[in-house]
Coordinates of C-alpha atoms and ligand atoms in Angstrom, one line a residue:
M1299 CA 1.9 0.7 -24.5
R1300 CA 5.0 -1.3 -23.5
L1301 CA 5.1 -2.3 -19.9
I1302 CA 8.5 -2.1 -18.3
L1303 CA 9.6 -2.5 -14.8
P1304 CA 12.9 -1.7 -13.2
P1305 CA 14.8 -4.7 -11.8
S1306 CA 14.0 -4.0 -8.1
W1307 CA 10.3 -4.1 -8.8
S1308 CA 10.3 -7.5 -10.4
L1309 CA 10.3 -9.2 -6.9
P1310 CA 9.0 -8.0 -3.6
D1311 CA 11.6 -6.4 -1.5
S1312 CA 11.2 -9.1 1.1
A1313 CA 12.3 -11.7 -1.5
V1314 CA 15.3 -9.7 -2.7
S1315 CA 16.6 -9.3 0.9
P1316 CA 15.5 -12.2 3.1
E1317 CA 16.6 -11.7 6.7
S1318 CA 19.3 -14.4 6.7
A1319 CA 22.6 -14.0 8.5
Y1320 CA 24.4 -14.4 5.2
L1321 CA 22.7 -11.4 3.6
E1322 CA 23.0 -9.4 6.8
R1323 CA 26.8 -9.9 6.7
R1324 CA 26.9 -9.0 2.9
R1325 CA 24.9 -5.8 3.6
F1326 CA 27.3 -4.9 6.4
L1327 CA 30.3 -5.3 4.0
K1328 CA 28.5 -3.3 1.3
V1329 CA 27.9 -0.4 3.8
L1330 CA 31.6 -0.4 4.6
G1331 CA 32.5 -0.3 1.0
M1332 CA 30.0 2.5 0.3
G1333 CA 31.6 4.6 3.0
L1334 CA 34.8 4.7 1.0
V1335 CA 33.1 5.2 -2.4
G1336 CA 30.9 7.9 -0.8
A1337 CA 34.0 9.8 0.3
A1338 CA 35.6 9.6 -3.1
F1339 CA 32.5 11.1 -4.8
A1340 CA 31.7 13.7 -2.1
P1341 CA 30.3 16.9 -3.7
S1342 CA 33.0 19.5 -3.9
G1343 CA 30.9 22.5 -4.5
P1344 CA 28.5 24.2 -2.1
L1345 CA 25.7 22.0 -0.7
A1346 CA 22.2 22.5 -2.0
A1347 CA 19.6 24.8 -0.5
T1348 CA 21.7 25.9 2.4
A1349 CA 19.2 28.6 3.7
G1350 CA 17.5 28.2 7.0
F1351 CA 19.8 25.9 9.0
P1352 CA 19.7 25.1 11.8
S1353 CA 16.0 24.2 11.5
R1354 CA 13.6 24.3 14.4
P1355 CA 12.4 20.9 15.7
N1356 CA 8.6 20.7 15.5
P1357 CA 7.6 19.0 18.8
A1358 CA 4.3 17.7 17.3
Y1359 CA 6.4 15.4 15.0
R1360 CA 8.9 14.0 17.6
L1361 CA 6.8 11.1 18.8
D1362 CA 8.4 8.5 21.0
D1363 CA 7.7 5.7 18.5
L1364 CA 9.5 7.6 15.7
T1365 CA 13.1 7.0 16.4
P1366 CA 15.0 8.0 13.2
T1367 CA 16.6 5.3 11.1
K1368 CA 20.4 5.4 11.0
E1369 CA 21.6 8.2 8.8
N1370 CA 23.9 6.1 6.8
A1371 CA 21.0 3.8 5.8
V1372 CA 18.8 6.7 4.7
L1373 CA 21.6 8.3 2.7
G1374 CA 22.8 5.0 1.1
Y1375 CA 19.6 3.0 0.3
N1376 CA 17.7 5.1 -2.2
N1377 CA 15.2 5.0 -5.1
F1378 CA 16.2 7.6 -7.6
Y1379 CA 15.7 6.0 -11.0
E1380 CA 17.2 9.0 -12.9
F1381 CA 20.5 7.9 -11.5
S1382 CA 20.3 4.2 -10.9
F1383 CA 18.0 1.3 -10.6
Q1384 CA 20.0 -0.1 -7.6
K1385 CA 19.6 1.0 -4.0
E1386 CA 23.3 1.8 -3.6
G1387 CA 23.6 3.6 -7.0
P1388 CA 22.1 7.1 -6.4
R1389 CA 24.6 8.0 -3.6
I1390 CA 27.4 7.5 -6.2
E1391 CA 25.8 8.6 -9.4
A1392 CA 24.0 11.7 -8.1
N1393 CA 27.3 13.0 -6.7
K1394 CA 29.4 12.9 -9.9
G1395 CA 29.1 16.6 -10.6
W1396 CA 25.3 17.0 -10.8
K1397 CA 24.6 20.6 -9.7
T1398 CA 21.7 21.3 -7.3
E1399 CA 22.6 24.8 -6.3
P1400 CA 21.6 27.4 -7.6
W1401 CA 18.2 25.9 -8.5
T1402 CA 15.1 27.6 -9.8
L1403 CA 11.6 26.4 -8.9
E1404 CA 8.8 27.4 -11.2
I1405 CA 5.2 27.8 -10.1
G1406 CA 2.5 28.0 -12.7
G1407 CA -0.7 26.7 -14.2
W1408 CA -4.0 27.9 -12.5
V1409 CA -2.5 30.6 -10.3
E1410 CA -3.0 34.3 -10.1
R1411 CA 0.5 35.0 -11.4
P1412 CA 3.2 32.4 -12.5
Q1413 CA 6.4 32.9 -10.6
K1414 CA 10.0 31.6 -10.4
F1415 CA 12.0 31.3 -7.2
D1416 CA 15.5 30.5 -6.3
V1417 CA 15.2 27.7 -3.7
N1418 CA 17.2 29.5 -1.0
E1419 CA 15.1 32.7 -1.6
L1420 CA 11.9 30.6 -1.3
V1421 CA 13.1 29.2 2.1
R1422 CA 13.5 32.8 3.3
R1423 CA 10.0 33.7 2.0
M1424 CA 8.6 30.7 3.8
G1425 CA 10.0 32.1 7.1
G1426 CA 12.6 29.4 7.5
I1427 CA 12.5 25.6 8.0
E1428 CA 11.4 23.2 10.7
Q1429 CA 12.3 19.6 11.4
R1430 CA 9.8 16.7 11.5
N1431 CA 10.3 12.9 11.9
Y1432 CA 8.1 11.1 9.4
R1433 CA 7.5 7.4 8.6
H1434 CA 8.5 6.5 5.1
R1435 CA 7.0 3.4 3.4
C1436 CA 8.0 2.3 -0.1
V1437 CA 5.5 0.3 -2.2
E1438 CA 8.3 -2.4 -2.5
G1439 CA 7.6 -3.3 1.2
W1440 CA 10.3 -1.6 3.3
S1441 CA 10.2 1.4 5.6
M1442 CA 12.3 4.0 7.5
V1443 CA 11.8 6.9 9.8
I1444 CA 13.4 10.1 8.4
P1445 CA 14.0 13.5 10.1
W1446 CA 13.2 16.0 7.3
D1447 CA 13.9 19.7 7.4
G1448 CA 11.6 22.0 5.4
F1449 CA 8.3 23.8 5.4
P1450 CA 4.6 22.8 5.0
L1451 CA 3.5 22.6 1.3
K1452 CA 0.4 24.5 2.4
K1453 CA 2.5 27.6 2.8
L1454 CA 3.7 27.4 -0.8
V1455 CA 0.1 26.9 -2.0
E1456 CA -0.9 30.1 -0.2
L1457 CA 2.0 31.9 -1.8
A1458 CA 1.1 30.6 -5.2
R1459 CA -2.6 31.8 -4.9
P1460 CA -4.3 29.1 -7.0
L1461 CA -7.4 30.2 -9.0
A1462 CA -10.9 28.9 -8.1
G1463 CA -10.7 26.2 -10.9
A1464 CA -7.5 24.6 -9.5
R1465 CA -8.1 21.1 -8.1
F1466 CA -4.8 19.4 -8.4
V1467 CA -1.1 20.2 -7.8
N1468 CA 1.4 18.6 -10.1
F1469 CA 5.1 18.2 -9.4
T1470 CA 7.7 17.8 -12.2
S1471 CA 11.3 16.8 -11.4
F1472 CA 14.4 18.0 -13.3
V1473 CA 15.6 17.1 -16.8
D1474 CA 19.4 16.7 -17.2
A1475 CA 20.2 13.7 -19.3
D1476 CA 24.0 14.4 -19.1
A1477 CA 24.0 14.2 -15.3
A1478 CA 21.2 11.6 -14.9
P1479 CA 22.2 8.5 -17.0
S1480 CA 18.7 6.8 -16.9
Q1481 CA 17.1 9.8 -18.6
N1482 CA 18.7 8.5 -21.8
D1483 CA 16.5 5.4 -21.4
S1484 CA 13.6 6.3 -23.6
R1485 CA 11.4 3.5 -22.2
F1486 CA 10.5 5.8 -19.3
P1487 CA 8.3 8.9 -19.6
W1488 CA 10.9 11.4 -18.2
P1489 CA 10.8 13.7 -16.4
Y1490 CA 9.4 12.1 -13.2
T1491 CA 6.1 13.6 -12.3
E1492 CA 3.6 13.2 -9.4
G1493 CA 0.4 14.9 -8.3
L1494 CA -1.9 15.5 -5.3
T1495 CA -5.4 16.9 -5.0
L1496 CA -5.5 20.4 -3.7
A1497 CA -7.0 19.1 -0.4
E1498 CA -4.1 16.7 0.0
A1499 CA -1.6 19.4 -0.8
T1500 CA -3.0 21.6 1.9
N1501 CA -3.1 18.9 4.6
E1502 CA -0.9 19.7 7.6
L1503 CA 1.4 16.7 6.8
A1504 CA 2.3 17.5 3.2
F1505 CA 5.8 18.9 3.4
L1506 CA 8.5 20.3 1.1
A1507 CA 11.9 19.1 2.4
T1508 CA 15.1 21.0 1.7
G1509 CA 17.1 19.1 4.4
I1510 CA 17.6 15.7 6.1
Y1511 CA 19.1 15.0 9.5
G1512 CA 19.4 18.8 10.1
K1513 CA 21.6 19.3 7.0
P1514 CA 20.9 20.3 3.4
L1515 CA 19.4 17.5 1.4
A1516 CA 21.9 15.1 0.0
N1517 CA 21.7 14.9 -3.8
Q1518 CA 20.6 11.2 -3.6
N1519 CA 17.6 12.1 -1.4
G1520 CA 16.3 14.7 -3.8
A1521 CA 18.3 17.9 -3.4
P1522 CA 17.6 20.8 -3.3
I1523 CA 13.8 20.4 -2.7
R1524 CA 11.5 17.4 -2.7
L1525 CA 8.0 16.5 -1.7
V1526 CA 7.3 14.4 1.4
V1527 CA 3.7 12.9 1.8
P1528 CA 4.3 10.3 4.5
W1529 CA 0.8 8.7 4.4
K1530 CA 1.4 7.7 0.8
S1531 CA 3.8 5.2 -0.9
G1532 CA 7.3 6.7 -1.3
F1533 CA 7.0 7.1 -5.0
K1534 CA 4.5 10.0 -4.5
S1535 CA 7.3 12.0 -2.8
V1536 CA 8.9 13.3 -5.9
K1537 CA 12.6 14.4 -5.6
S1538 CA 14.4 17.4 -7.0
I1539 CA 11.4 19.4 -8.0
A1540 CA 11.8 21.9 -10.9
K1541 CA 8.1 22.8 -11.5
I1542 CA 4.9 23.0 -9.5
Q1543 CA 1.7 23.4 -11.5
F1544 CA -1.9 23.8 -10.5
T1545 CA -4.5 22.2 -12.8
E1546 CA -8.2 21.6 -13.2
D1547 CA -7.8 17.9 -14.2
Q1548 CA -6.0 15.0 -12.5
P1549 CA -2.6 14.7 -14.0
E1550 CA -1.0 11.6 -15.5
T1551 CA 2.0 10.6 -13.4
F1552 CA 5.3 8.8 -14.0
W1553 CA 4.7 5.4 -12.3
H1554 CA 1.0 5.4 -13.1
A1555 CA 2.0 5.7 -16.8
V1556 CA 4.5 2.9 -16.5
A1557 CA 2.5 0.5 -14.4
P1558 CA -1.1 1.6 -14.0
R1559 CA -2.3 -1.6 -12.2
E1560 CA 0.5 -1.3 -9.6
C1561 CA 0.8 2.4 -9.0
G1562 CA -2.5 4.3 -8.5
F1563 CA -2.9 8.0 -8.3
Y1564 CA -3.8 8.0 -4.6
A1565 CA -1.2 5.4 -3.5
N1566 CA -2.2 5.7 0.2
V1567 CA -0.4 3.3 2.4
N1568 CA -3.0 0.5 3.1
P1569 CA -2.2 -2.9 4.6
R1570 CA -5.5 -4.3 3.3
V1571 CA -4.9 -3.4 -0.4
D1572 CA -2.2 -5.7 -1.8
H1573 CA 0.1 -4.8 -4.7
P1574 CA -0.9 -7.2 -7.6
R1575 CA 2.4 -9.1 -7.0
W1576 CA 2.8 -9.0 -3.2
S1577 CA 1.1 -8.4 0.1
Q1578 CA 1.3 -4.9 1.7
A1579 CA 0.4 -6.2 5.1
R1580 CA 3.9 -6.0 6.6
E1581 CA 7.1 -4.0 6.0
R1582 CA 10.8 -4.6 6.4
V1583 CA 12.3 -2.0 8.8
I1584 CA 15.6 -0.7 7.3
G1585 CA 18.7 0.0 9.3
G1586 CA 17.9 -2.0 12.4
G1587 CA 21.1 -4.1 12.1
L1588 CA 20.5 -7.4 13.8
L1589 CA 17.1 -6.1 15.0
E1590 CA 16.0 -5.4 11.4
G1591 CA 12.7 -7.2 10.9
K1592 CA 9.1 -7.1 9.8
K1593 CA 6.4 -4.9 11.3
A1594 CA 2.7 -4.6 10.6
T1595 CA 2.0 -1.8 8.1
L1596 CA -0.5 0.8 9.4
L1597 CA -3.4 2.3 7.5
F1598 CA -2.3 5.7 6.0
N1599 CA 1.1 4.7 7.4
G1600 CA 0.0 5.6 10.9
Y1601 CA -1.4 9.0 10.0
E1602 CA -5.1 8.1 10.0
K1603 CA -5.9 10.8 12.5
Q1604 CA -4.5 13.5 10.2
V1605 CA -5.7 12.3 6.8
A1606 CA -8.6 9.8 7.0
G1607 CA -11.1 12.8 6.6
L1608 CA -9.7 13.4 3.1
Y1609 CA -11.0 10.0 1.9
K1610 CA -14.3 9.5 3.8
D1611 CA -16.2 9.4 0.5
L1612 CA -13.6 7.4 -1.5
D1613 CA -13.5 3.6 -2.0
L1614 CA -9.9 3.0 -1.0
E1615 CA -9.8 -0.3 -2.9
K1616 CA -10.9 1.1 -6.2
N1617 CA -8.9 4.3 -5.7
F1618 CA -5.6 2.6 -4.8
Ligands
MTE2992 N1 12.5 12.2 -9.1 C1 12.3 11.1 -8.4 N2 11.7 11.1 -7.3 C2 11.5 9.9 -6.6 C3 11.9 8.7 -7.1 C4 12.6 8.7 -8.3 O1 13.1 7.6 -8.8 N3 12.8 9.9 -9.0 N4 11.7 7.5 -6.3 C5 10.6 7.6 -5.4 C6 10.5 6.4 -4.5 S1 10.0 4.9 -5.2 C7 10.8 6.4 -3.2 S2 10.7 5.1 -2.1 C8 11.4 7.7 -2.6 C9 12.8 7.4 -2.0 O2 13.3 8.5 -1.2 P1 14.7 8.3 -0.5 O3 15.7 7.7 -1.4 O4 15.0 9.7 0.0 O5 14.4 7.4 0.7 O6 11.6 8.7 -3.5 C10 10.6 8.8 -4.5 N5 10.8 10.0 -5.4
MO2993 MO1 9.4 3.6 -3.4

């Protein structure tokens, strides 16, 4: 198998963006420029997954230490390889006419009855949406705090009624090579896929987001519906989900297929288990302006209380 890595992965994020005054200024100018470009490519049609707003804030996920990152940073610093390998690319490329409403989500595999849902209809079936502030940690070594709007994945698992043999939940992103330029790059195993164990999928933290900052998800953040599993590296949180399938066996997943030594199936945030090419002990906090800096990375990204029980019999170093 050929091993290929997108440009941003060839160096640790900290090396790409050292915290020098020069780069800080460059970044500021870039953000200014993006504001204009963003306006030029603003979506003209209806926004994705508009059902359920305004969402209800969930007080359990409004902790004092979780002040959201500036909205402009979260909407303009993205990993969405279908559209671009650059952080500023998805905001432009995913808003050049890619349609995310209407959108059908298919549920199948080991379930009582395979079903298809319009995403807005699904939100209504779920009884609406709530807002949670979650930490977000990318394997590249940077982090944010993001206010998501959506519903617990557990609710969808209950609706799907998995059969007794189901042990994993697989997520498959969309295929649209006309809208998403990188999907013409055959070195990658499109579509983007990810997976969780059923126990992980029914943990209280696992979340399906249809919104961000109290508004429908921006295309570049994974409209109209995406996974958010905040105790794992960001690449597990698959964007723009088209299909959810329940299986007996552990699925192969996109980044694991591309770089098996770097991206494990579990991908739990762990400061003690380094990436083969860089340390995971610290992270660069995005969007802090002059205060932007490094902070210590926490085990399970600070969600040890909620998820440590899932892994009590697992060697976290072997199962990275
Ligand atoms: N379909 C799809 N989902 C994806 C990705 C991607 O390239 N394609 N990138 C992942 C990575 S590496 C990260 S860090 C997060 C980024 O989410 P954000 O841009 O909303 O912050 O999305 C994840 N989900
Ligand atoms: Mo990431």
